[in-house]
């Protein structure tokens, strides 16, 4: 459900296909507070992945790729529509993270296909619109990655489960670096697989190695930003870059046992029935934490001590939708 919502400029698009004209979807402009029709992707069934780059959007459904530029000026003769690009050499479910390059036109996507890692880039302004492979490695992130100009680095949540709740930063990859490895067509027409034996691999024991084939250096943050309380059950999260000097907002959905319900039990009640912990009611909360990031004197990524936290109670029957939440800064 949440994956069908995305943002372009000041507009939020609901790209679900059902119940709307062939080439239109609902569009809400948060600045003018008006509801109108926006451009519908050519392919919007299944689970689309929308990846912002510059002022545009890249859509990935299966391996089908489309690009949506920013809305044209009002009363412009140009139509606001999605442009179909060359198929991606991977599928939507293979993607581990995506990051927009600070040049405002290039998108980097890391994937894992049948255990094989790779990172690709797409120049959304190039005439050929083809994907290029940059190496047999992945960026150390999960989901949407943000470029932070103050840190001159990409920032996001770490992909490793043992570092769940930690942020990390990574050097930006150059757009002109393309690995010597290549992709080979798979049996399916809609997918290509990575040849694990193609190109050069760098091992610790090897003395000579082309730096272009190495993954970029990255730093793990010092602070655990969520999953700190063992009594809380973590459902979903999203990190939003708020601009300025490394300002961020972390949104997370959590649930915990309703202590008010537990404390209301009368121990002397002769009709009291023992209830298992998993059957006890839980309350659901949306927690927003605002903070700033910096490198300390040891060049370690750390969050400022002063943080602003707000919590909003959620409806319990919407629990299945908490795993995948969306947030936009407009």
PDB file of C-alpha atoms in Angstrom:
ATOM      1  CA  UNK A   1       0.000   0.000   0.000  1.00  0.00           C
ATOM      2  CA  UNK A   2       2.615   2.570   1.075  1.00  0.00           C
ATOM      3  CA  UNK A   3       4.851   1.804  -1.907  1.00  0.00           C
ATOM      4  CA  UNK A   4       2.216   3.332  -4.224  1.00  0.00           C
ATOM      5  CA  UNK A   5       2.815   6.793  -2.736  1.00  0.00           C
ATOM      6  CA  UNK A   6       5.625   9.038  -3.927  1.00  0.00           C
ATOM      7  CA  UNK A   7       6.420  12.752  -4.232  1.00  0.00           C
ATOM      8  CA  UNK A   8       7.562  15.034  -7.047  1.00  0.00           C
ATOM      9  CA  UNK A   9       8.162  18.709  -6.359  1.00  0.00           C
ATOM     10  CA  UNK A  10       5.339  19.893  -4.106  1.00  0.00           C
ATOM     11  CA  UNK A  11       3.003  17.099  -5.178  1.00  0.00           C
ATOM     12  CA  UNK A  12       2.274  13.731  -3.571  1.00  0.00           C
ATOM     13  CA  UNK A  13       1.210  11.083  -6.072  1.00  0.00           C
ATOM     14  CA  UNK A  14      -0.949   8.045  -5.301  1.00  0.00           C
ATOM     15  CA  UNK A  15       0.019   5.739  -8.162  1.00  0.00           C
ATOM     16  CA  UNK A  16      -2.361   2.843  -7.569  1.00  0.00           C
ATOM     17  CA  UNK A  17      -3.968   1.843 -10.877  1.00  0.00           C
ATOM     18  CA  UNK A  18      -7.469   0.892  -9.829  1.00  0.00           C
ATOM     19  CA  UNK A  19     -10.460   3.141 -10.324  1.00  0.00           C
ATOM     20  CA  UNK A  20      -8.765   5.938 -12.279  1.00  0.00           C
ATOM     21  CA  UNK A  21      -8.415   6.909 -15.955  1.00  0.00           C
ATOM     22  CA  UNK A  22      -5.775   5.142 -18.017  1.00  0.00           C
ATOM     23  CA  UNK A  23      -3.178   7.903 -17.864  1.00  0.00           C
ATOM     24  CA  UNK A  24      -3.984   9.647 -14.577  1.00  0.00           C
ATOM     25  CA  UNK A  25      -3.519   9.181 -10.818  1.00  0.00           C
ATOM     26  CA  UNK A  26      -4.435  11.262  -7.805  1.00  0.00           C
ATOM     27  CA  UNK A  27      -2.099  14.166  -7.086  1.00  0.00           C
ATOM     28  CA  UNK A  28      -2.161  16.399  -4.004  1.00  0.00           C
ATOM     29  CA  UNK A  29      -0.227  19.662  -3.990  1.00  0.00           C
ATOM     30  CA  UNK A  30       0.805  20.384  -0.386  1.00  0.00           C
ATOM     31  CA  UNK A  31       1.609  24.035  -1.155  1.00  0.00           C
ATOM     32  CA  UNK A  32      -1.699  24.986  -2.789  1.00  0.00           C
ATOM     33  CA  UNK A  33      -3.612  22.267  -0.891  1.00  0.00           C
ATOM     34  CA  UNK A  34      -5.416  21.200  -4.031  1.00  0.00           C
ATOM     35  CA  UNK A  35      -6.291  17.751  -5.336  1.00  0.00           C
ATOM     36  CA  UNK A  36      -5.823  17.121  -9.043  1.00  0.00           C
ATOM     37  CA  UNK A  37      -4.803  14.446 -11.541  1.00  0.00           C
ATOM     38  CA  UNK A  38      -1.159  13.580 -12.131  1.00  0.00           C
ATOM     39  CA  UNK A  39       0.699  11.379 -14.637  1.00  0.00           C
ATOM     40  CA  UNK A  40       0.268   7.655 -14.270  1.00  0.00           C
ATOM     41  CA  UNK A  41       3.256   5.331 -14.819  1.00  0.00           C
ATOM     42  CA  UNK A  42       3.006   2.969 -17.768  1.00  0.00           C
ATOM     43  CA  UNK A  43       3.495   0.107 -15.314  1.00  0.00           C
ATOM     44  CA  UNK A  44       2.088   0.545 -11.821  1.00  0.00           C
ATOM     45  CA  UNK A  45       0.907  -2.935 -10.871  1.00  0.00           C
ATOM     46  CA  UNK A  46       2.758  -5.112  -8.394  1.00  0.00           C
ATOM     47  CA  UNK A  47       5.160  -3.443  -5.965  1.00  0.00           C
ATOM     48  CA  UNK A  48       6.788  -0.385  -7.576  1.00  0.00           C
ATOM     49  CA  UNK A  49       9.951   1.209  -6.207  1.00  0.00           C
ATOM     50  CA  UNK A  50      10.221   4.986  -6.582  1.00  0.00           C
ATOM     51  CA  UNK A  51      13.735   6.458  -6.332  1.00  0.00           C
ATOM     52  CA  UNK A  52      14.255  10.243  -6.304  1.00  0.00           C
ATOM     53  CA  UNK A  53      17.139  11.725  -8.281  1.00  0.00           C
ATOM     54  CA  UNK A  54      17.589  15.478  -8.529  1.00  0.00           C
ATOM     55  CA  UNK A  55      14.118  16.897  -9.082  1.00  0.00           C
ATOM     56  CA  UNK A  56      12.896  13.775 -10.857  1.00  0.00           C
ATOM     57  CA  UNK A  57      11.814  10.232 -10.046  1.00  0.00           C
ATOM     58  CA  UNK A  58      12.854   6.816 -11.308  1.00  0.00           C
ATOM     59  CA  UNK A  59      10.244   4.050 -11.152  1.00  0.00           C
ATOM     60  CA  UNK A  60      11.170   0.377 -11.090  1.00  0.00           C
ATOM     61  CA  UNK A  61       8.531  -2.328 -11.543  1.00  0.00           C
ATOM     62  CA  UNK A  62      10.113  -5.723 -12.037  1.00  0.00           C
ATOM     63  CA  UNK A  63      12.964  -4.661 -14.319  1.00  0.00           C
ATOM     64  CA  UNK A  64      10.938  -2.029 -16.214  1.00  0.00           C
ATOM     65  CA  UNK A  65      12.353   1.477 -15.696  1.00  0.00           C
ATOM     66  CA  UNK A  66      10.613   4.833 -16.125  1.00  0.00           C
ATOM     67  CA  UNK A  67      11.606   8.420 -15.407  1.00  0.00           C
ATOM     68  CA  UNK A  68       9.393  11.331 -14.344  1.00  0.00           C
ATOM     69  CA  UNK A  69      10.860  14.812 -14.585  1.00  0.00           C
ATOM     70  CA  UNK A  70       9.726  17.689 -12.382  1.00  0.00           C
ATOM     71  CA  UNK A  71       6.314  19.186 -13.232  1.00  0.00           C
ATOM     72  CA  UNK A  72       6.398  21.768 -16.062  1.00  0.00           C
ATOM     73  CA  UNK A  73       5.401  25.376 -15.275  1.00  0.00           C
ATOM     74  CA  UNK A  74       1.713  26.156 -15.099  1.00  0.00           C
ATOM     75  CA  UNK A  75       0.100  26.754 -18.513  1.00  0.00           C
ATOM     76  CA  UNK A  76       3.101  25.111 -20.183  1.00  0.00           C
ATOM     77  CA  UNK A  77       2.447  23.357 -23.535  1.00  0.00           C
ATOM     78  CA  UNK A  78       4.603  20.413 -22.404  1.00  0.00           C
ATOM     79  CA  UNK A  79       2.913  17.358 -20.965  1.00  0.00           C
ATOM     80  CA  UNK A  80       3.957  16.034 -17.562  1.00  0.00           C
ATOM     81  CA  UNK A  81       4.425  12.327 -18.210  1.00  0.00           C
ATOM     82  CA  UNK A  82       6.583   9.282 -17.489  1.00  0.00           C
ATOM     83  CA  UNK A  83       9.318   8.321 -19.965  1.00  0.00           C
ATOM     84  CA  UNK A  84      10.114   4.647 -20.495  1.00  0.00           C
ATOM     85  CA  UNK A  85      13.833   3.796 -20.302  1.00  0.00           C
ATOM     86  CA  UNK A  86      15.871   0.686 -20.992  1.00  0.00           C
ATOM     87  CA  UNK A  87      15.149  -2.288 -18.725  1.00  0.00           C
ATOM     88  CA  UNK A  88      17.291  -2.563 -15.638  1.00  0.00           C
ATOM     89  CA  UNK A  89      19.740  -5.515 -15.397  1.00  0.00           C
ATOM     90  CA  UNK A  90      18.062  -6.503 -12.120  1.00  0.00           C
ATOM     91  CA  UNK A  91      14.628  -6.709 -10.560  1.00  0.00           C
ATOM     92  CA  UNK A  92      12.877  -4.560  -8.009  1.00  0.00           C
ATOM     93  CA  UNK A  93      13.206  -7.231  -5.300  1.00  0.00           C
ATOM     94  CA  UNK A  94      16.985  -7.411  -5.858  1.00  0.00           C
ATOM     95  CA  UNK A  95      17.516  -3.808  -4.747  1.00  0.00           C
ATOM     96  CA  UNK A  96      19.162  -3.261  -1.358  1.00  0.00           C
ATOM     97  CA  UNK A  97      19.555   0.523  -1.507  1.00  0.00           C
ATOM     98  CA  UNK A  98      19.504   3.510  -3.869  1.00  0.00           C
ATOM     99  CA  UNK A  99      21.300   6.857  -3.733  1.00  0.00           C
ATOM    100  CA  UNK A 100      21.091   9.983  -5.876  1.00  0.00           C
ATOM    101  CA  UNK A 101      24.417  11.481  -6.936  1.00  0.00           C
ATOM    102  CA  UNK A 102      24.940  15.187  -6.089  1.00  0.00           C
ATOM    103  CA  UNK A 103      25.156  15.961  -9.832  1.00  0.00           C
ATOM    104  CA  UNK A 104      21.333  15.871  -9.785  1.00  0.00           C
ATOM    105  CA  UNK A 105      20.996  13.443 -12.690  1.00  0.00           C
ATOM    106  CA  UNK A 106      22.650  10.130 -11.787  1.00  0.00           C
ATOM    107  CA  UNK A 107      21.087   7.391  -9.674  1.00  0.00           C
ATOM    108  CA  UNK A 108      23.088   4.619  -7.988  1.00  0.00           C
ATOM    109  CA  UNK A 109      21.408   1.310  -7.123  1.00  0.00           C
ATOM    110  CA  UNK A 110      22.954  -1.603  -5.214  1.00  0.00           C
ATOM    111  CA  UNK A 111      21.554  -5.110  -5.731  1.00  0.00           C
ATOM    112  CA  UNK A 112      22.082  -8.695  -4.649  1.00  0.00           C
ATOM    113  CA  UNK A 113      21.104 -11.285  -7.269  1.00  0.00           C
ATOM    114  CA  UNK A 114      21.299 -14.904  -6.121  1.00  0.00           C
ATOM    115  CA  UNK A 115      24.003 -14.009  -3.624  1.00  0.00           C
ATOM    116  CA  UNK A 116      26.053 -11.932  -6.089  1.00  0.00           C
ATOM    117  CA  UNK A 117      26.548  -8.237  -5.259  1.00  0.00           C
ATOM    118  CA  UNK A 118      26.684  -5.366  -7.753  1.00  0.00           C
ATOM    119  CA  UNK A 119      26.139  -1.622  -7.976  1.00  0.00           C
ATOM    120  CA  UNK A 120      24.738   0.115 -11.060  1.00  0.00           C
ATOM    121  CA  UNK A 121      24.193   3.713 -12.098  1.00  0.00           C
ATOM    122  CA  UNK A 122      21.673   5.387 -14.403  1.00  0.00           C
ATOM    123  CA  UNK A 123      22.169   8.805 -15.983  1.00  0.00           C
ATOM    124  CA  UNK A 124      18.602  10.083 -16.298  1.00  0.00           C
ATOM    125  CA  UNK A 125      19.659  12.849 -18.710  1.00  0.00           C
ATOM    126  CA  UNK A 126      21.648  10.665 -21.092  1.00  0.00           C
ATOM    127  CA  UNK A 127      20.117   9.937 -24.494  1.00  0.00           C
ATOM    128  CA  UNK A 128      20.652   6.185 -24.310  1.00  0.00           C
ATOM    129  CA  UNK A 129      19.248   5.835 -20.771  1.00  0.00           C
ATOM    130  CA  UNK A 130      21.253   2.671 -20.070  1.00  0.00           C
ATOM    131  CA  UNK A 131      22.378   1.176 -16.767  1.00  0.00           C
ATOM    132  CA  UNK A 132      26.136   0.861 -16.115  1.00  0.00           C
ATOM    133  CA  UNK A 133      27.794  -1.442 -13.612  1.00  0.00           C
ATOM    134  CA  UNK A 134      30.306   0.105 -11.209  1.00  0.00           C
ATOM    135  CA  UNK A 135      31.571  -2.922  -9.335  1.00  0.00           C
ATOM    136  CA  UNK A 136      30.959  -6.293  -7.720  1.00  0.00           C
ATOM    137  CA  UNK A 137      30.050  -4.697  -4.398  1.00  0.00           C
ATOM    138  CA  UNK A 138      27.125  -2.963  -2.735  1.00  0.00           C
ATOM    139  CA  UNK A 139      26.801   0.281  -0.834  1.00  0.00           C
ATOM    140  CA  UNK A 140      26.527  -0.329   2.951  1.00  0.00           C
ATOM    141  CA  UNK A 141      22.958   0.947   3.234  1.00  0.00           C
ATOM    142  CA  UNK A 142      19.362  -0.173   3.393  1.00  0.00           C
ATOM    143  CA  UNK A 143      16.656   1.589   1.400  1.00  0.00           C
ATOM    144  CA  UNK A 144      16.793   5.281   0.500  1.00  0.00           C
ATOM    145  CA  UNK A 145      20.193   6.969   0.897  1.00  0.00           C
ATOM    146  CA  UNK A 146      20.632  10.756   1.209  1.00  0.00           C
ATOM    147  CA  UNK A 147      23.475  12.976   0.053  1.00  0.00           C
ATOM    148  CA  UNK A 148      24.584  15.297   2.854  1.00  0.00           C
ATOM    149  CA  UNK A 149      26.517  18.289   1.442  1.00  0.00           C
ATOM    150  CA  UNK A 150      27.768  19.348   4.889  1.00  0.00           C
ATOM    151  CA  UNK A 151      29.377  15.925   5.411  1.00  0.00           C
ATOM    152  CA  UNK A 152      30.146  15.510   1.685  1.00  0.00           C
ATOM    153  CA  UNK A 153      28.913  11.935   1.956  1.00  0.00           C
ATOM    154  CA  UNK A 154      25.959   9.627   1.480  1.00  0.00           C
ATOM    155  CA  UNK A 155      24.075   8.943   4.721  1.00  0.00           C
ATOM    156  CA  UNK A 156      21.587   6.193   5.506  1.00  0.00           C
ATOM    157  CA  UNK A 157      20.716   3.249   7.715  1.00  0.00           C
ATOM    158  CA  UNK A 158      23.164   0.366   7.744  1.00  0.00           C
ATOM    159  CA  UNK A 159      22.138  -2.792   5.891  1.00  0.00           C
ATOM    160  CA  UNK A 160      23.760  -5.317   8.268  1.00  0.00           C
ATOM    161  CA  UNK A 161      21.289  -6.852  10.735  1.00  0.00           C
ATOM    162  CA  UNK A 162      23.895  -6.854  13.499  1.00  0.00           C
ATOM    163  CA  UNK A 163      24.023  -3.049  13.147  1.00  0.00           C
ATOM    164  CA  UNK A 164      20.248  -2.601  13.133  1.00  0.00           C
ATOM    165  CA  UNK A 165      19.419   0.896  14.352  1.00  0.00           C
ATOM    166  CA  UNK A 166      22.762   2.438  13.389  1.00  0.00           C
ATOM    167  CA  UNK A 167      23.425   5.068  10.735  1.00  0.00           C
ATOM    168  CA  UNK A 168      26.470   5.084   8.485  1.00  0.00           C
ATOM    169  CA  UNK A 169      28.106   7.411   5.979  1.00  0.00           C
ATOM    170  CA  UNK A 170      29.886   6.577   2.755  1.00  0.00           C
ATOM    171  CA  UNK A 171      32.091   8.372   0.221  1.00  0.00           C
ATOM    172  CA  UNK A 172      30.241   9.361  -2.942  1.00  0.00           C
ATOM    173  CA  UNK A 173      31.038   7.186  -5.956  1.00  0.00           C
ATOM    174  CA  UNK A 174      32.254   8.952  -9.094  1.00  0.00           C
ATOM    175  CA  UNK A 175      29.931   8.784 -12.080  1.00  0.00           C
ATOM    176  CA  UNK A 176      32.728   8.071 -14.559  1.00  0.00           C
ATOM    177  CA  UNK A 177      33.985   4.925 -12.821  1.00  0.00           C
ATOM    178  CA  UNK A 178      32.672   1.787 -14.493  1.00  0.00           C
ATOM    179  CA  UNK A 179      33.846  -1.653 -13.399  1.00  0.00           C
ATOM    180  CA  UNK A 180      35.387  -4.143 -15.811  1.00  0.00           C
ATOM    181  CA  UNK A 181      32.796  -6.738 -14.844  1.00  0.00           C
ATOM    182  CA  UNK A 182      29.719  -7.207 -16.965  1.00  0.00           C
ATOM    183  CA  UNK A 183      26.270  -8.753 -16.961  1.00  0.00           C
ATOM    184  CA  UNK A 184      25.041 -11.657 -19.012  1.00  0.00           C
ATOM    185  CA  UNK A 185      21.452 -12.326 -20.084  1.00  0.00           C
ATOM    186  CA  UNK A 186      19.444 -14.737 -17.956  1.00  0.00           C
ATOM    187  CA  UNK A 187      16.902 -17.246 -19.172  1.00  0.00           C
ATOM    188  CA  UNK A 188      14.051 -14.824 -18.549  1.00  0.00           C
ATOM    189  CA  UNK A 189      13.453 -11.953 -20.951  1.00  0.00           C
ATOM    190  CA  UNK A 190      12.610  -9.668 -18.011  1.00  0.00           C
ATOM    191  CA  UNK A 191      15.799 -10.197 -16.058  1.00  0.00           C
ATOM    192  CA  UNK A 192      19.540 -10.440 -16.451  1.00  0.00           C
ATOM    193  CA  UNK A 193      21.926 -11.996 -13.970  1.00  0.00           C
ATOM    194  CA  UNK A 194      25.390 -10.969 -12.934  1.00  0.00           C
ATOM    195  CA  UNK A 195      28.296 -13.153 -13.969  1.00  0.00           C
ATOM    196  CA  UNK A 196      30.238 -13.692 -10.709  1.00  0.00           C
ATOM    197  CA  UNK A 197      33.383 -14.722 -12.594  1.00  0.00           C
ATOM    198  CA  UNK A 198      33.445 -11.633 -14.823  1.00  0.00           C
ATOM    199  CA  UNK A 199      35.788  -8.758 -14.071  1.00  0.00           C
ATOM    200  CA  UNK A 200      38.444  -8.457 -11.402  1.00  0.00           C
ATOM    201  CA  UNK A 201      37.945  -9.236  -7.725  1.00  0.00           C
ATOM    202  CA  UNK A 202      40.068  -7.789  -4.925  1.00  0.00           C
ATOM    203  CA  UNK A 203      41.172  -9.999  -2.063  1.00  0.00           C
ATOM    204  CA  UNK A 204      43.170  -9.002   0.988  1.00  0.00           C
ATOM    205  CA  UNK A 205      46.024 -11.284  -0.085  1.00  0.00           C
ATOM    206  CA  UNK A 206      46.366  -9.643  -3.497  1.00  0.00           C
ATOM    207  CA  UNK A 207      49.016  -6.956  -3.683  1.00  0.00           C
ATOM    208  CA  UNK A 208      47.767  -5.254  -6.820  1.00  0.00           C
ATOM    209  CA  UNK A 209      44.200  -4.153  -7.237  1.00  0.00           C
ATOM    210  CA  UNK A 210      42.499  -1.491  -9.278  1.00  0.00           C
ATOM    211  CA  UNK A 211      41.004   1.057  -6.863  1.00  0.00           C
ATOM    212  CA  UNK A 212      38.088   1.579  -9.264  1.00  0.00           C
ATOM    213  CA  UNK A 213      36.886  -1.942  -8.502  1.00  0.00           C
ATOM    214  CA  UNK A 214      36.889  -1.428  -4.720  1.00  0.00           C
ATOM    215  CA  UNK A 215      33.783  -0.354  -2.794  1.00  0.00           C
ATOM    216  CA  UNK A 216      33.837   3.173  -1.353  1.00  0.00           C
ATOM    217  CA  UNK A 217      35.014   3.713   2.210  1.00  0.00           C
ATOM    218  CA  UNK A 218      32.299   4.070   4.828  1.00  0.00           C
ATOM    219  CA  UNK A 219      31.938   4.824   8.532  1.00  0.00           C
ATOM    220  CA  UNK A 220      29.519   3.308  11.046  1.00  0.00           C
ATOM    221  CA  UNK A 221      27.739   5.752  13.343  1.00  0.00           C
ATOM    222  CA  UNK A 222      28.489   5.707  17.074  1.00  0.00           C
ATOM    223  CA  UNK A 223      24.868   6.004  18.230  1.00  0.00           C
ATOM    224  CA  UNK A 224      22.112   3.436  18.063  1.00  0.00           C
ATOM    225  CA  UNK A 225      19.089   5.401  16.892  1.00  0.00           C
ATOM    226  CA  UNK A 226      16.358   2.788  17.431  1.00  0.00           C
ATOM    227  CA  UNK A 227      15.732  -0.748  18.706  1.00  0.00           C
ATOM    228  CA  UNK A 228      17.203   0.227  22.071  1.00  0.00           C
ATOM    229  CA  UNK A 229      14.303  -0.843  24.318  1.00  0.00           C
ATOM    230  CA  UNK A 230      13.851  -4.653  24.424  1.00  0.00           C
ATOM    231  CA  UNK A 231      10.227  -4.167  25.517  1.00  0.00           C
ATOM    232  CA  UNK A 232       9.387  -2.489  22.222  1.00  0.00           C
ATOM    233  CA  UNK A 233       8.676  -4.325  18.985  1.00  0.00           C
ATOM    234  CA  UNK A 234      10.037  -2.540  15.938  1.00  0.00           C
ATOM    235  CA  UNK A 235       7.802  -2.588  12.827  1.00  0.00           C
ATOM    236  CA  UNK A 236       9.189  -0.123  10.301  1.00  0.00           C
ATOM    237  CA  UNK A 237      11.260   3.021   9.874  1.00  0.00           C
ATOM    238  CA  UNK A 238      12.236   5.710   7.397  1.00  0.00           C
ATOM    239  CA  UNK A 239      14.996   8.341   7.483  1.00  0.00           C
ATOM    240  CA  UNK A 240      14.269  11.791   6.039  1.00  0.00           C
ATOM    241  CA  UNK A 241      16.941  14.387   5.251  1.00  0.00           C
ATOM    242  CA  UNK A 242      15.664  17.843   6.237  1.00  0.00           C
ATOM    243  CA  UNK A 243      18.398  19.968   4.686  1.00  0.00           C
ATOM    244  CA  UNK A 244      20.411  22.591   6.502  1.00  0.00           C
ATOM    245  CA  UNK A 245      23.542  21.409   8.269  1.00  0.00           C
ATOM    246  CA  UNK A 246      22.926  17.668   8.431  1.00  0.00           C
ATOM    247  CA  UNK A 247      19.413  17.816   9.896  1.00  0.00           C
ATOM    248  CA  UNK A 248      17.439  14.562   9.864  1.00  0.00           C
ATOM    249  CA  UNK A 249      14.163  13.107  11.056  1.00  0.00           C
ATOM    250  CA  UNK A 250      13.845   9.420  11.867  1.00  0.00           C
ATOM    251  CA  UNK A 251      10.326   8.011  11.775  1.00  0.00           C
ATOM    252  CA  UNK A 252       9.704   4.593  13.309  1.00  0.00           C
ATOM    253  CA  UNK A 253       6.652   2.509  14.063  1.00  0.00           C
ATOM    254  CA  UNK A 254       6.812   0.544  17.310  1.00  0.00           C
ATOM    255  CA  UNK A 255       4.450  -1.407  19.530  1.00  0.00           C
ATOM    256  CA  UNK A 256       4.609  -2.465  23.170  1.00  0.00           C
ATOM    257  CA  UNK A 257       2.438  -4.196  25.729  1.00  0.00           C
ATOM    258  CA  UNK A 258      -0.315  -2.007  27.138  1.00  0.00           C
ATOM    259  CA  UNK A 259       0.853  -1.539  30.725  1.00  0.00           C
ATOM    260  CA  UNK A 260      -2.422   0.135  31.712  1.00  0.00           C
ATOM    261  CA  UNK A 261      -4.265  -3.050  30.798  1.00  0.00           C
ATOM    262  CA  UNK A 262      -1.781  -5.186  32.698  1.00  0.00           C
ATOM    263  CA  UNK A 263      -1.890  -3.009  35.812  1.00  0.00           C
ATOM    264  CA  UNK A 264      -5.689  -3.071  35.859  1.00  0.00           C
ATOM    265  CA  UNK A 265      -5.783  -6.779  36.659  1.00  0.00           C
ATOM    266  CA  UNK A 266      -7.059  -7.578  40.128  1.00  0.00           C
ATOM    267  CA  UNK A 267      -4.919 -10.319  41.652  1.00  0.00           C
ATOM    268  CA  UNK A 268      -7.723 -11.222  44.112  1.00  0.00           C
ATOM    269  CA  UNK A 269     -10.301 -11.695  41.354  1.00  0.00           C
ATOM    270  CA  UNK A 270     -11.501 -15.341  41.613  1.00  0.00           C
ATOM    271  CA  UNK A 271     -12.552 -15.269  37.940  1.00  0.00           C
ATOM    272  CA  UNK A 272      -9.184 -14.088  36.668  1.00  0.00           C
ATOM    273  CA  UNK A 273      -7.889 -16.101  33.698  1.00  0.00           C
ATOM    274  CA  UNK A 274      -4.198 -16.310  32.920  1.00  0.00           C
ATOM    275  CA  UNK A 275      -3.443 -14.759  29.533  1.00  0.00           C
ATOM    276  CA  UNK A 276      -0.333 -15.424  27.494  1.00  0.00           C
ATOM    277  CA  UNK A 277       1.894 -12.421  26.824  1.00  0.00           C
ATOM    278  CA  UNK A 278       1.471 -12.695  23.037  1.00  0.00           C
ATOM    279  CA  UNK A 279      -2.318 -12.422  23.500  1.00  0.00           C
ATOM    280  CA  UNK A 280      -2.163  -9.224  25.555  1.00  0.00           C
ATOM    281  CA  UNK A 281      -3.204  -5.998  23.814  1.00  0.00           C
ATOM    282  CA  UNK A 282      -0.473  -3.768  22.426  1.00  0.00           C
ATOM    283  CA  UNK A 283      -0.398  -0.076  21.700  1.00  0.00           C
ATOM    284  CA  UNK A 284       1.177   1.279  18.498  1.00  0.00           C
ATOM    285  CA  UNK A 285       3.151   4.501  18.281  1.00  0.00           C
ATOM    286  CA  UNK A 286       4.721   6.591  15.519  1.00  0.00           C
ATOM    287  CA  UNK A 287       7.896   8.089  16.962  1.00  0.00           C
ATOM    288  CA  UNK A 288       9.625  11.058  15.303  1.00  0.00           C
ATOM    289  CA  UNK A 289      13.181  11.891  16.320  1.00  0.00           C
ATOM    290  CA  UNK A 290      14.879  15.007  14.963  1.00  0.00           C
ATOM    291  CA  UNK A 291      18.659  15.259  15.193  1.00  0.00           C
ATOM    292  CA  UNK A 292      21.783  16.530  13.477  1.00  0.00           C
ATOM    293  CA  UNK A 293      24.830  14.539  12.390  1.00  0.00           C
ATOM    294  CA  UNK A 294      28.501  15.446  12.488  1.00  0.00           C
ATOM    295  CA  UNK A 295      31.973  13.959  12.458  1.00  0.00           C
ATOM    296  CA  UNK A 296      33.617  14.189  15.870  1.00  0.00           C
ATOM    297  CA  UNK A 297      37.296  14.852  16.492  1.00  0.00           C
ATOM    298  CA  UNK A 298      38.044  11.190  15.715  1.00  0.00           C
ATOM    299  CA  UNK A 299      36.172  11.472  12.396  1.00  0.00           C
ATOM    300  CA  UNK A 300      33.424   9.209  13.715  1.00  0.00           C
ATOM    301  CA  UNK A 301      29.822   9.788  12.657  1.00  0.00           C
ATOM    302  CA  UNK A 302      27.776  10.867  15.665  1.00  0.00           C
ATOM    303  CA  UNK A 303      24.383  12.404  16.421  1.00  0.00           C
ATOM    304  CA  UNK A 304      24.078  15.574  18.464  1.00  0.00           C
ATOM    305  CA  UNK A 305      23.085  14.984  22.073  1.00  0.00           C
ATOM    306  CA  UNK A 306      20.152  17.337  21.835  1.00  0.00           C
ATOM    307  CA  UNK A 307      17.291  15.533  20.127  1.00  0.00           C
ATOM    308  CA  UNK A 308      13.637  16.354  19.735  1.00  0.00           C
ATOM    309  CA  UNK A 309      11.268  13.415  20.102  1.00  0.00           C
ATOM    310  CA  UNK A 310       7.526  13.312  19.504  1.00  0.00           C
ATOM    311  CA  UNK A 311       5.175  10.331  19.673  1.00  0.00           C
ATOM    312  CA  UNK A 312       1.770   9.823  18.062  1.00  0.00           C
ATOM    313  CA  UNK A 313      -0.570   6.993  18.963  1.00  0.00           C
ATOM    314  CA  UNK A 314      -1.669   4.852  16.021  1.00  0.00           C
ATOM    315  CA  UNK A 315      -4.679   2.672  15.372  1.00  0.00           C
ATOM    316  CA  UNK A 316      -3.965  -0.965  16.278  1.00  0.00           C
ATOM    317  CA  UNK A 317      -5.993  -2.512  13.434  1.00  0.00           C
ATOM    318  CA  UNK A 318      -3.662  -0.914  10.853  1.00  0.00           C
ATOM    319  CA  UNK A 319      -0.761  -3.046  12.116  1.00  0.00           C
ATOM    320  CA  UNK A 320      -0.002  -4.767   8.738  1.00  0.00           C
ATOM    321  CA  UNK A 321       0.776  -1.365   7.154  1.00  0.00           C
ATOM    322  CA  UNK A 322       3.406  -0.324   9.715  1.00  0.00           C
ATOM    323  CA  UNK A 323       6.217  -2.367   8.169  1.00  0.00           C
ATOM    324  CA  UNK A 324       6.491  -0.122   5.119  1.00  0.00           C
ATOM    325  CA  UNK A 325       6.012   3.584   5.793  1.00  0.00           C
ATOM    326  CA  UNK A 326       6.666   6.569   3.525  1.00  0.00           C
ATOM    327  CA  UNK A 327       7.668  10.128   4.399  1.00  0.00           C
ATOM    328  CA  UNK A 328       8.570  13.128   2.241  1.00  0.00           C
ATOM    329  CA  UNK A 329      10.143  16.518   2.863  1.00  0.00           C
ATOM    330  CA  UNK A 330       8.431  19.053   0.612  1.00  0.00           C
TER     331      UNK A 330
END
